[in-house]
N, CA, C and O atoms as CSV, one atom per row, in Angstrom:
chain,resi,resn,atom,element,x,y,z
A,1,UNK,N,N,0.820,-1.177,0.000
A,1,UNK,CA,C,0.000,0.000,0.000
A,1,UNK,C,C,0.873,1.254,0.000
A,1,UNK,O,O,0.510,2.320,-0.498
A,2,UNK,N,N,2.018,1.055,0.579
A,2,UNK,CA,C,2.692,2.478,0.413
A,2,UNK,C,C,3.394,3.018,-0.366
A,2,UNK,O,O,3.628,4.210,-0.569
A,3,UNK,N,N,4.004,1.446,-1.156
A,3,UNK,CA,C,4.092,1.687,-2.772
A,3,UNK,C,C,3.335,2.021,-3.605
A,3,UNK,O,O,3.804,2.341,-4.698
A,4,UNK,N,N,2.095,2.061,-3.420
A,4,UNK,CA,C,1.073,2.085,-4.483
A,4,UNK,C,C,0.451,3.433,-4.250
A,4,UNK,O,O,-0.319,3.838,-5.121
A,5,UNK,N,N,0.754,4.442,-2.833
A,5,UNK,CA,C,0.765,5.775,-2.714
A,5,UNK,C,C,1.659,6.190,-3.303
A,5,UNK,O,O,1.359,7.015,-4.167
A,6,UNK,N,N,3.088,5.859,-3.148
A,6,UNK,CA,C,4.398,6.668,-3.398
A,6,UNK,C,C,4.339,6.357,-5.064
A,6,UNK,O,O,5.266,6.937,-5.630
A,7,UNK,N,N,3.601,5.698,-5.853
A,7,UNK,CA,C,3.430,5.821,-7.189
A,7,UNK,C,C,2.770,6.794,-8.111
A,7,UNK,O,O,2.882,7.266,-9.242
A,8,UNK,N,N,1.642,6.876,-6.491
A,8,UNK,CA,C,0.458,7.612,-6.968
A,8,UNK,C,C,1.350,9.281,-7.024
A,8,UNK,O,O,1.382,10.086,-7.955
A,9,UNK,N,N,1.863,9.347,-5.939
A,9,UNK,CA,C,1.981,10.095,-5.832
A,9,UNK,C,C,3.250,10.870,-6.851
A,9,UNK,O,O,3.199,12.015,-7.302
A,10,UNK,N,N,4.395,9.831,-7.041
A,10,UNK,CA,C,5.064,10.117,-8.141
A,10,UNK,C,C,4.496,10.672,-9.443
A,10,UNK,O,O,5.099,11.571,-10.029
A,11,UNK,N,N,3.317,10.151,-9.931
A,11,UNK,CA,C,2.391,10.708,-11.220
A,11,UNK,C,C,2.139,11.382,-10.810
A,11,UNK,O,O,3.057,12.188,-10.954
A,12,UNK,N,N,1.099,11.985,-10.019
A,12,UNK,CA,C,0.512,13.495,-9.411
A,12,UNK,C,C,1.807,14.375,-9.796
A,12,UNK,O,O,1.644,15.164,-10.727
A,13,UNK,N,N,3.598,14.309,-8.930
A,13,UNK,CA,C,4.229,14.846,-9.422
A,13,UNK,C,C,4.572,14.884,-10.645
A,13,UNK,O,O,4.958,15.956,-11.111
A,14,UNK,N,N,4.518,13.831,-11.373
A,14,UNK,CA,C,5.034,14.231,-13.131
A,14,UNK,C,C,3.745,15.003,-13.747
A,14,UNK,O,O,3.826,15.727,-14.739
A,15,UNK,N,N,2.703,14.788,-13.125
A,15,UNK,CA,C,1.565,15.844,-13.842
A,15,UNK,C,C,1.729,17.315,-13.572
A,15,UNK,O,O,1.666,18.200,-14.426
A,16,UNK,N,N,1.941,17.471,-12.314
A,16,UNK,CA,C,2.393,18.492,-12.419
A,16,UNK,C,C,2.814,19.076,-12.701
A,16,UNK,O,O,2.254,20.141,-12.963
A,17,UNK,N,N,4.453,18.873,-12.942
A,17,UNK,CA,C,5.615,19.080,-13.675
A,17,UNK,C,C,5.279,19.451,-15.046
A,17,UNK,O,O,5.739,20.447,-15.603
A,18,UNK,N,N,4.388,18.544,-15.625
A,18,UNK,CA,C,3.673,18.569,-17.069
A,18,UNK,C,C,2.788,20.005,-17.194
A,18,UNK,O,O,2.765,20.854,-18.086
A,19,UNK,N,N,2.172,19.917,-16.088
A,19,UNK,CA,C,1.569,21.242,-16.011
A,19,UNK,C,C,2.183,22.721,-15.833
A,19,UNK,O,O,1.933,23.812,-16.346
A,20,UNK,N,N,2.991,22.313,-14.985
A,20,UNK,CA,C,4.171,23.680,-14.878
A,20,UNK,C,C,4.443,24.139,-15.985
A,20,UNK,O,O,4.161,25.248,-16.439
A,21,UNK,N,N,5.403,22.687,-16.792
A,21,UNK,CA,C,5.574,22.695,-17.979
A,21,UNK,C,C,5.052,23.593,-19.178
A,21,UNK,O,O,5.829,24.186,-19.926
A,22,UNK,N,N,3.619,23.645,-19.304
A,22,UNK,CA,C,2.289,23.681,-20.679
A,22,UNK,C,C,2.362,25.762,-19.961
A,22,UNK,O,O,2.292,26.863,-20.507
A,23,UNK,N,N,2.545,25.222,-18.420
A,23,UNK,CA,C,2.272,26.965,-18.111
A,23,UNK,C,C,3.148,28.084,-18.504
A,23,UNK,O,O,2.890,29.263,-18.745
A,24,UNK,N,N,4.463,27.285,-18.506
A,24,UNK,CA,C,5.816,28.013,-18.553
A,24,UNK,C,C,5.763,28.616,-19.977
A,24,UNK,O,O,5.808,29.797,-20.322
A,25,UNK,N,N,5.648,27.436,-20.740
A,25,UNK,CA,C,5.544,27.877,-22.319
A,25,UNK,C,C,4.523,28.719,-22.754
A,25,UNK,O,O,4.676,29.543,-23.655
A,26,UNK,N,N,3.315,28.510,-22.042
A,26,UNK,CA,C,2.051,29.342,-22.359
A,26,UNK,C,C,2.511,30.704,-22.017
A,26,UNK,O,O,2.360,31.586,-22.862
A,27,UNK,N,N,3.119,31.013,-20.748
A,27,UNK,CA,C,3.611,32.215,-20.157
A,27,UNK,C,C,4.764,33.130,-21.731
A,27,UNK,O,O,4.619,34.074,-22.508
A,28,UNK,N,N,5.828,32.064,-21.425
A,28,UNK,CA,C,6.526,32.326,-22.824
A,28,UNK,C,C,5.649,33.429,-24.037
A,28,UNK,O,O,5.606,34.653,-24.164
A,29,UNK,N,N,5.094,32.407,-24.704
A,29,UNK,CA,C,4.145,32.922,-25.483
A,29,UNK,C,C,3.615,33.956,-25.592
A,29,UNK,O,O,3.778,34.842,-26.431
A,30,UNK,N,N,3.087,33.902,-24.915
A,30,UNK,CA,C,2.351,35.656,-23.723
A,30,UNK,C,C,3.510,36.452,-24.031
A,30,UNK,O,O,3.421,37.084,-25.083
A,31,UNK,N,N,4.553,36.574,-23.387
A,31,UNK,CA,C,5.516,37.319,-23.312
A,31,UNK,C,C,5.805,37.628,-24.522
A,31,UNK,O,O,6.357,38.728,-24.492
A,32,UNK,N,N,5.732,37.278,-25.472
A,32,UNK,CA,C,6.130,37.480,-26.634
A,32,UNK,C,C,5.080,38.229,-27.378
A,32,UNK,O,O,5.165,39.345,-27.890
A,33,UNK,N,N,4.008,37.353,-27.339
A,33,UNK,CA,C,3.164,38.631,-27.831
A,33,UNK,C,C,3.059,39.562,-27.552
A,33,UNK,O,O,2.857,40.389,-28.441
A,34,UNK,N,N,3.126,39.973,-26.257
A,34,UNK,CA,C,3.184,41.399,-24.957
A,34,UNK,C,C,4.857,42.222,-25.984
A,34,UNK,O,O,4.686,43.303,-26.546
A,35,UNK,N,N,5.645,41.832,-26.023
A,35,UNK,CA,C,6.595,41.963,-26.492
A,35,UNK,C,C,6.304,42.835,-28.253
A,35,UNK,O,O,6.776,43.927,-28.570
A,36,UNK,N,N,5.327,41.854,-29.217
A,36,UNK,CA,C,4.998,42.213,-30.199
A,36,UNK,C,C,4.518,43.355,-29.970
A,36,UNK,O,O,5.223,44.303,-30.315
A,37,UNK,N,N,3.308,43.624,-29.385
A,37,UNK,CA,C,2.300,44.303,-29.338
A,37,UNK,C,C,2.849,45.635,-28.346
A,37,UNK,O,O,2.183,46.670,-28.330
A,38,UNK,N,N,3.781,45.544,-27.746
A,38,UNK,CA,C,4.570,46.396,-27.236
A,38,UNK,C,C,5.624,47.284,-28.825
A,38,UNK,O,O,5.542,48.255,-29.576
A,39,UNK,N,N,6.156,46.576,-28.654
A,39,UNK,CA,C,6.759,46.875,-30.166
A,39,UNK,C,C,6.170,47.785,-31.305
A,39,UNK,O,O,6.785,48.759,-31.739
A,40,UNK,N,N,4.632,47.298,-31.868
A,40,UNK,CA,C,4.123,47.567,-32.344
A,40,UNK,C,C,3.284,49.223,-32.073
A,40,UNK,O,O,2.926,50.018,-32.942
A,41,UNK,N,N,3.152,49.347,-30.526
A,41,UNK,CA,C,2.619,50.527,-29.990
A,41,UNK,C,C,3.949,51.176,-30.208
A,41,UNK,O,O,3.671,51.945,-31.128
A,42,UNK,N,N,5.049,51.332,-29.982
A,42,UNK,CA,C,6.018,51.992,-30.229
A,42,UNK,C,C,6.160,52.834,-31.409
A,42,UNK,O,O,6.264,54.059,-31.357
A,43,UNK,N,N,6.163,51.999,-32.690
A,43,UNK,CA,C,6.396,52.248,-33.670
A,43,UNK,C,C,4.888,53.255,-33.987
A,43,UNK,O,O,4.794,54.343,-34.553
A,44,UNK,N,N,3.762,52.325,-33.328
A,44,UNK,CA,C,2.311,53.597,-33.582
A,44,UNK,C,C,3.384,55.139,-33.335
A,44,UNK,O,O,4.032,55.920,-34.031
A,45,UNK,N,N,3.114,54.967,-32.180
A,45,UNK,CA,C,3.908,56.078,-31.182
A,45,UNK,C,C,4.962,56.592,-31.810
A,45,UNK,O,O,5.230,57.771,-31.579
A,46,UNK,N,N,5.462,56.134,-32.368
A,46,UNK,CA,C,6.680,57.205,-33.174
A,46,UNK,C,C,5.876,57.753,-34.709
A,46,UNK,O,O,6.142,58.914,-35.019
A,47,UNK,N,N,5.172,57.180,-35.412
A,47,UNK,CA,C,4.690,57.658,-36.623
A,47,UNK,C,C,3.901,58.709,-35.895
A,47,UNK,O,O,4.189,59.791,-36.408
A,48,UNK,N,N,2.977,58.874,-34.862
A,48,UNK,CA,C,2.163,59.934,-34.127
A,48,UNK,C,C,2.908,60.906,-34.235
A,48,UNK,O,O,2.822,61.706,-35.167
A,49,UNK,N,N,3.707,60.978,-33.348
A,49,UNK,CA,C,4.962,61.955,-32.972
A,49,UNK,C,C,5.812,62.421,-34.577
A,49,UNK,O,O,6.207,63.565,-34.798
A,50,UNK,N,N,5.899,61.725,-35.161
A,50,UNK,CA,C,6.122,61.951,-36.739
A,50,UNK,C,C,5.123,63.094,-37.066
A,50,UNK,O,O,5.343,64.305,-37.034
A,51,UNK,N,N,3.777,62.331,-37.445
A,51,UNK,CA,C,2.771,62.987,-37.782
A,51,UNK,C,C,2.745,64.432,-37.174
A,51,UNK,O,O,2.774,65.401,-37.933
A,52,UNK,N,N,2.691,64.590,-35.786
A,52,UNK,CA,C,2.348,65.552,-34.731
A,52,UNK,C,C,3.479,66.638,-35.482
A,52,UNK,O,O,2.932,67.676,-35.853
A,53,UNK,N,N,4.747,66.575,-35.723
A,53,UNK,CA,C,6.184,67.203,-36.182
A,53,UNK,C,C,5.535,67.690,-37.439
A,53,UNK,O,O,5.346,68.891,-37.630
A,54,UNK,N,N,5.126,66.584,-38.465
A,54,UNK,CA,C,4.853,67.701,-39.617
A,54,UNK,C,C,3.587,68.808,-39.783
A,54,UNK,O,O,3.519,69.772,-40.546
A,55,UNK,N,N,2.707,68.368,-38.888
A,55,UNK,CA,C,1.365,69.601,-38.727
A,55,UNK,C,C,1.780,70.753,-38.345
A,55,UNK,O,O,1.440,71.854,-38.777
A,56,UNK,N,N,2.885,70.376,-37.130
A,56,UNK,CA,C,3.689,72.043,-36.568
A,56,UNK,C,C,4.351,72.597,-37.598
A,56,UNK,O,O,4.532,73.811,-37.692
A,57,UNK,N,N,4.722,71.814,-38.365
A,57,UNK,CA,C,5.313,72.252,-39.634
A,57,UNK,C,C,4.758,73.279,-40.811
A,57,UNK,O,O,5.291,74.331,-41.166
A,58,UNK,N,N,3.579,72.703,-41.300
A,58,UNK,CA,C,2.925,72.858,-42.041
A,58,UNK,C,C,2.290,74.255,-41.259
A,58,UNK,O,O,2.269,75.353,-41.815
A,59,UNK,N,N,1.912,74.072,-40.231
A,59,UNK,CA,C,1.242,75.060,-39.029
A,59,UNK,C,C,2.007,76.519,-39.109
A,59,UNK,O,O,1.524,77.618,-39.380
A,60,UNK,N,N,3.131,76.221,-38.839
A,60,UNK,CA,C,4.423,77.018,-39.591
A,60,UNK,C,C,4.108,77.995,-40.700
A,60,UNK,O,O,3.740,79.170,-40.728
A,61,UNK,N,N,4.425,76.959,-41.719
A,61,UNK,CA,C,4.740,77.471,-42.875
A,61,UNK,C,C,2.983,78.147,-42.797
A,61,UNK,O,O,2.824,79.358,-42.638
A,62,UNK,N,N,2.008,77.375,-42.906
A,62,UNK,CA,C,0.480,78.579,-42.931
A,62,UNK,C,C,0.663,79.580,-43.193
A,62,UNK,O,O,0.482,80.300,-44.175
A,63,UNK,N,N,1.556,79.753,-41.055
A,63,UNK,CA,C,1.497,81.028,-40.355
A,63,UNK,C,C,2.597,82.112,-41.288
A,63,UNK,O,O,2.173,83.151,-41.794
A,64,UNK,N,N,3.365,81.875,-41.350
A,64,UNK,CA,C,4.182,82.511,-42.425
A,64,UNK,C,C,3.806,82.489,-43.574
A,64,UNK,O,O,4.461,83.286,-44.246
A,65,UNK,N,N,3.133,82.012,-44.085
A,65,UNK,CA,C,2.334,82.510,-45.655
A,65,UNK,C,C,1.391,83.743,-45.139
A,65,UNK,O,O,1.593,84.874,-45.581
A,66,UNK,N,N,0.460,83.512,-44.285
A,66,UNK,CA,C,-0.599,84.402,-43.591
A,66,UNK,C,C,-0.080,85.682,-43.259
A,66,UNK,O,O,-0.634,86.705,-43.662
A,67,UNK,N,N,1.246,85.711,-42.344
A,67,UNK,CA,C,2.000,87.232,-42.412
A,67,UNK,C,C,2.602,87.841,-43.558
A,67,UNK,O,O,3.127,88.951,-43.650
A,68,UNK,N,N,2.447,86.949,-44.415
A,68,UNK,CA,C,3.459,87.802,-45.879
A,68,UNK,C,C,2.084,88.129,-46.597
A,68,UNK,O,O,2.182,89.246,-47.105
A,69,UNK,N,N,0.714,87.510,-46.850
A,69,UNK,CA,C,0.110,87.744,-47.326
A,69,UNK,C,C,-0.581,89.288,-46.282
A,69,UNK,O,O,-1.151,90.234,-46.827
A,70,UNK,N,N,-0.398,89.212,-45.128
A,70,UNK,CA,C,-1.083,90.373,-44.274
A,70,UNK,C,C,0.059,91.418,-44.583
A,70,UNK,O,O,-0.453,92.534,-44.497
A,71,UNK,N,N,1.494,91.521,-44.931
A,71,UNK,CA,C,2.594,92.806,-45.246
A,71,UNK,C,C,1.982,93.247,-46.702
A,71,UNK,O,O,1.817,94.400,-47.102
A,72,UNK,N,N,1.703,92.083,-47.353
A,72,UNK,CA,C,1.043,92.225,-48.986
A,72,UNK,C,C,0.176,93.246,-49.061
A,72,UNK,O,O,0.260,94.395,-49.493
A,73,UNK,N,N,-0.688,92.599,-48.550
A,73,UNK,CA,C,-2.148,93.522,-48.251
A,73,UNK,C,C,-2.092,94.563,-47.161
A,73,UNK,O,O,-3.159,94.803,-46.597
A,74,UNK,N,N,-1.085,95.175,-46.801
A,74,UNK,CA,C,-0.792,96.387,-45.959
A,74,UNK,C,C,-0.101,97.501,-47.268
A,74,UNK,O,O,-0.285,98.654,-47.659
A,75,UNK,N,N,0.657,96.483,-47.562
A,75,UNK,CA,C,1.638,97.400,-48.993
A,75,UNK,C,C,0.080,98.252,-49.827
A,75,UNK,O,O,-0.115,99.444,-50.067
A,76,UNK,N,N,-0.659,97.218,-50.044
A,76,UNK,CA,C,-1.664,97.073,-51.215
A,76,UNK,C,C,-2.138,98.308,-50.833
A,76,UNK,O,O,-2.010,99.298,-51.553
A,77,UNK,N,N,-2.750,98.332,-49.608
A,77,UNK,CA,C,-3.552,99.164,-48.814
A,77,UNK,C,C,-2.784,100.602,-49.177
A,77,UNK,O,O,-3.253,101.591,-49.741
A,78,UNK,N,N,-1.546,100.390,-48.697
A,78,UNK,CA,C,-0.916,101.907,-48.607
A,78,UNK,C,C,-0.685,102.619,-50.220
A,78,UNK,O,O,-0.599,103.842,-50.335
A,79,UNK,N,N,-0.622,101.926,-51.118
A,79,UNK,CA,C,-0.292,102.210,-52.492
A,79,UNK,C,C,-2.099,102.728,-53.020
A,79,UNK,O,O,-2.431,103.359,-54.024
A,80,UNK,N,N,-2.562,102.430,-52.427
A,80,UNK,CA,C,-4.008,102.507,-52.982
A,80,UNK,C,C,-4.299,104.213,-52.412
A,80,UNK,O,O,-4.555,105.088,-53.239
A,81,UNK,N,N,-4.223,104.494,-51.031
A,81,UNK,CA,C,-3.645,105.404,-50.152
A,81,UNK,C,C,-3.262,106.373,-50.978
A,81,UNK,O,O,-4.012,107.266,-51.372
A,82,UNK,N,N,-2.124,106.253,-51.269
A,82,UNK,CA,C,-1.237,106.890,-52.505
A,82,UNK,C,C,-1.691,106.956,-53.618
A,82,UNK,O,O,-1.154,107.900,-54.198
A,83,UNK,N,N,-2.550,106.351,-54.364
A,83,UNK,CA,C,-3.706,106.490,-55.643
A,83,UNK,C,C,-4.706,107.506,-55.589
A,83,UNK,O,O,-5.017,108.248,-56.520
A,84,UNK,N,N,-5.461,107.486,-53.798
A,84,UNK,CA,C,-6.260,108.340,-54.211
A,84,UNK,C,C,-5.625,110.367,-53.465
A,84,UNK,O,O,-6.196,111.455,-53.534
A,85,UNK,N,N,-4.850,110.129,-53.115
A,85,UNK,CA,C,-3.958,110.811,-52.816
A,85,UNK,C,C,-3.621,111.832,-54.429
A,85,UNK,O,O,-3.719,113.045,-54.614
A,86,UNK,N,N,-3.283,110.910,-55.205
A,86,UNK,CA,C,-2.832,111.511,-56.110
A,86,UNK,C,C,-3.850,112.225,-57.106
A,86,UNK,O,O,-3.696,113.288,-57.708
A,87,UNK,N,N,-5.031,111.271,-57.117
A,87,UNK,CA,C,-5.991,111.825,-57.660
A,87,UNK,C,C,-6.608,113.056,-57.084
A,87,UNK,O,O,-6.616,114.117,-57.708
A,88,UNK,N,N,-6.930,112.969,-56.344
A,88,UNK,CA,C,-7.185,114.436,-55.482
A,88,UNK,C,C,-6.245,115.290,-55.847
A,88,UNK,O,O,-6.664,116.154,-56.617
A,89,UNK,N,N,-5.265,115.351,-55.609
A,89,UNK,CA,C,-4.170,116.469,-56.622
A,89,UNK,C,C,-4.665,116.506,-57.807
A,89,UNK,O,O,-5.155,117.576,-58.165
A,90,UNK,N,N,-4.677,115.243,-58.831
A,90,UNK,CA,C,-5.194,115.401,-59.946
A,90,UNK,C,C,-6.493,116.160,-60.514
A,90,UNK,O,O,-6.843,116.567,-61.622
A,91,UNK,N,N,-7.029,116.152,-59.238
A,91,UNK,CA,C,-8.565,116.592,-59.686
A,91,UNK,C,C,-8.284,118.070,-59.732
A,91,UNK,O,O,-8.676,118.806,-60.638
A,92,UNK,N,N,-7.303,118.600,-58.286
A,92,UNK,CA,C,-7.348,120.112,-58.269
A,92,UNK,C,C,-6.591,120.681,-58.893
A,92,UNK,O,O,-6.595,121.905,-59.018
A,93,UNK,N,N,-5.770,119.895,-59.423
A,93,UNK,CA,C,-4.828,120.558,-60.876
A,93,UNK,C,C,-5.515,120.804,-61.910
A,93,UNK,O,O,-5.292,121.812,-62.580
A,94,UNK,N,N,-6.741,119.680,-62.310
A,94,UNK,CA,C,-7.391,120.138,-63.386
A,94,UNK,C,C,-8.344,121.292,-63.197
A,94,UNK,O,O,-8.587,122.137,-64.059
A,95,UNK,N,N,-9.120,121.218,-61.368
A,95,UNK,CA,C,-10.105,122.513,-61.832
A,95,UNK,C,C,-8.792,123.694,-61.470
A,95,UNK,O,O,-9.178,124.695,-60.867
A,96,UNK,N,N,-7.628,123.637,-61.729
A,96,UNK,CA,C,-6.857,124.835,-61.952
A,96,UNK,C,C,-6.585,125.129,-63.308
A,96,UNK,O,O,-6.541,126.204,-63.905
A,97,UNK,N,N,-6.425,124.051,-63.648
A,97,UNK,CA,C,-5.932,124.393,-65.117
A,97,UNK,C,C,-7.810,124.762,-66.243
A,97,UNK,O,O,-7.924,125.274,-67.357
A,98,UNK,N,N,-8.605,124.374,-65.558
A,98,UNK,CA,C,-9.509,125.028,-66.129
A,98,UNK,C,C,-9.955,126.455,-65.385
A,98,UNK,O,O,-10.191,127.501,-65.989
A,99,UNK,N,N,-9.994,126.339,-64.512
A,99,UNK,CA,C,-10.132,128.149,-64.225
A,99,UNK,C,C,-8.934,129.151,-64.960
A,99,UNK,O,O,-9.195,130.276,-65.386
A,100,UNK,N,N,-7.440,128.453,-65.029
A,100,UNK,CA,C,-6.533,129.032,-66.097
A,100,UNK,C,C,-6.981,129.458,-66.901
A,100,UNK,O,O,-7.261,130.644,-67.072
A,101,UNK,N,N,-7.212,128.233,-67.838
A,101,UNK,CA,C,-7.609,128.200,-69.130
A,101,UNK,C,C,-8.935,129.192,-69.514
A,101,UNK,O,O,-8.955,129.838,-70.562
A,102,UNK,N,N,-9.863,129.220,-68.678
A,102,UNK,CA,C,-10.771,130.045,-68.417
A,102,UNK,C,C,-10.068,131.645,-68.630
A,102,UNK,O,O,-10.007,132.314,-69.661
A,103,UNK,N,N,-9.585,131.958,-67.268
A,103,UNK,CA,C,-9.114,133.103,-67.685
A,103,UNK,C,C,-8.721,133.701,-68.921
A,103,UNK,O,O,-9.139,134.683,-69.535
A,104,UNK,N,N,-7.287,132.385,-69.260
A,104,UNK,CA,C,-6.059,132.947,-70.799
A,104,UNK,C,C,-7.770,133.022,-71.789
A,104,UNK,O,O,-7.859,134.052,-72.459
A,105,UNK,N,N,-8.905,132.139,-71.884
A,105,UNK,CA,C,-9.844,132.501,-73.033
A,105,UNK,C,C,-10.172,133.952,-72.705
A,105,UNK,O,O,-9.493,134.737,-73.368
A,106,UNK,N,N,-11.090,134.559,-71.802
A,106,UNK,CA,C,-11.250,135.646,-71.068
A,106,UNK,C,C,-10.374,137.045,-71.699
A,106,UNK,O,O,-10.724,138.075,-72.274
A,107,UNK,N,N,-8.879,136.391,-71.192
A,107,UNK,CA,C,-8.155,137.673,-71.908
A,107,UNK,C,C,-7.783,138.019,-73.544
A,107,UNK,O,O,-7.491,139.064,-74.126
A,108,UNK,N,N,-7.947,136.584,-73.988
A,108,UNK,CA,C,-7.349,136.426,-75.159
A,108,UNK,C,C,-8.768,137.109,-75.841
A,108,UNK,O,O,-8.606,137.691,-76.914
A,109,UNK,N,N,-9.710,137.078,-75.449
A,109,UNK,CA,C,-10.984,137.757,-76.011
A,109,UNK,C,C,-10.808,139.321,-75.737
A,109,UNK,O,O,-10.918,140.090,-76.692
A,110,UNK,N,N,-10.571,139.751,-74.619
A,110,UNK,CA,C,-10.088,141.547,-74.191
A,110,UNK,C,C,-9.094,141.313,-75.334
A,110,UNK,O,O,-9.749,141.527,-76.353
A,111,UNK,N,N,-7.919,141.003,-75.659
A,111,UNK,CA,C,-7.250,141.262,-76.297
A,111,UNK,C,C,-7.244,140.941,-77.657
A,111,UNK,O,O,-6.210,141.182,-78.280
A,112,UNK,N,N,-8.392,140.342,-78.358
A,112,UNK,CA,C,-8.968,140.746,-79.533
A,112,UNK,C,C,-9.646,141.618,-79.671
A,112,UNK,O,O,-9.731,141.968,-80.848
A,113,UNK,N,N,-10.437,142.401,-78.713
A,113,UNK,CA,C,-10.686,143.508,-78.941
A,113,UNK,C,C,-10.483,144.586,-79.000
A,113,UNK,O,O,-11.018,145.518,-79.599
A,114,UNK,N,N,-9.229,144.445,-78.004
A,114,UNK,CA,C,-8.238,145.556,-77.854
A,114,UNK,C,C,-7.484,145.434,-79.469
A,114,UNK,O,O,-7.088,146.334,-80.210
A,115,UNK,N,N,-7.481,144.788,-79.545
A,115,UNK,CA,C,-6.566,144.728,-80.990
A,115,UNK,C,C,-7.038,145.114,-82.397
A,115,UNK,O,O,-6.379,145.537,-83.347
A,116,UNK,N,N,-8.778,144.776,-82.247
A,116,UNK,CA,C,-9.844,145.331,-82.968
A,116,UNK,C,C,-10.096,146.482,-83.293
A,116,UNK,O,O,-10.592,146.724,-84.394
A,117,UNK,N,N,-9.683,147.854,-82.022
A,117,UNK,CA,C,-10.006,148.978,-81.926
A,117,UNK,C,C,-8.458,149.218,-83.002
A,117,UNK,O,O,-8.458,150.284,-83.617
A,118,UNK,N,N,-7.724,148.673,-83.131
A,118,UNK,CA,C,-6.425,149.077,-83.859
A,118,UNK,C,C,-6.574,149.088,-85.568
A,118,UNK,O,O,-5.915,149.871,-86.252
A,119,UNK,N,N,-7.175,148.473,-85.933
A,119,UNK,CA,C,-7.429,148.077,-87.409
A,119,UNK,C,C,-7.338,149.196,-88.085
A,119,UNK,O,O,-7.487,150.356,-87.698
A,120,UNK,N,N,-7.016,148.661,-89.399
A,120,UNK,CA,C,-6.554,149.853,-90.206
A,120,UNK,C,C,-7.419,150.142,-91.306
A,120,UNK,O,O,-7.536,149.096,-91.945
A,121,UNK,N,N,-8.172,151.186,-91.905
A,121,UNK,CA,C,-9.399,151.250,-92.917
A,121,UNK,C,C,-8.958,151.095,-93.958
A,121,UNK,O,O,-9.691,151.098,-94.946
């Protein structure tokens, strides 16, 4: 009978062992996938951080298109400024040169008549 425990009991231990065994490797396994899938978040994680780098980028460059286009349209502004600037001169040069012109007709008429009274019979 106590052989036939200490047998029993020898199998119980090799099952075990067997079982340890199936766990160890199962564990293994695990680890490895944990390992993959670790791996794999990494590499997510760096293309993110990739990604994230070129938006600031791009974000960038926008913002610097947006201020050259806002100096553009300040220039634009001020030259336009200067257009009607000039026209306004333009305008009062002309009603000068027509009140001139006005006049030189004015005299040039006195002075056909003045010149009229001169004629010779």
């Amino acid at each position: 009978d106590l052989l036939a425990a200490v047998h029993a009991l020898a199998q119980r231990s090799a099952e075990a062992a067997r079982e340890i065994k199936q766990l160890i490797m199962e564990s293994g396994q695990r680890v490895d996938s944990g390992q993959k899938i670790v791996a794999e978040a990494g590499a997510t994680i760096r293309a993110v951080v990739d990604s994230t780098r070129q938006v600031g980028d791009l974000l960038g460059a926008i913002a610097n298109g947006a201020r050259e286009q806002a100096q553009g349209i300040a220039q634009i502004g001020g030259a336009i400024h200067e257009l009607d600037q000039m026209t306004q001169q333009n305008a009062a040069l002309v009603e000068q040169t027509a009140a001139a012109s006005s006049a030189m007709r004015q005299h040039a008429e006195q002075l056909a008549q003045a010149v009229g009274a001169f004629r010779l019979p």
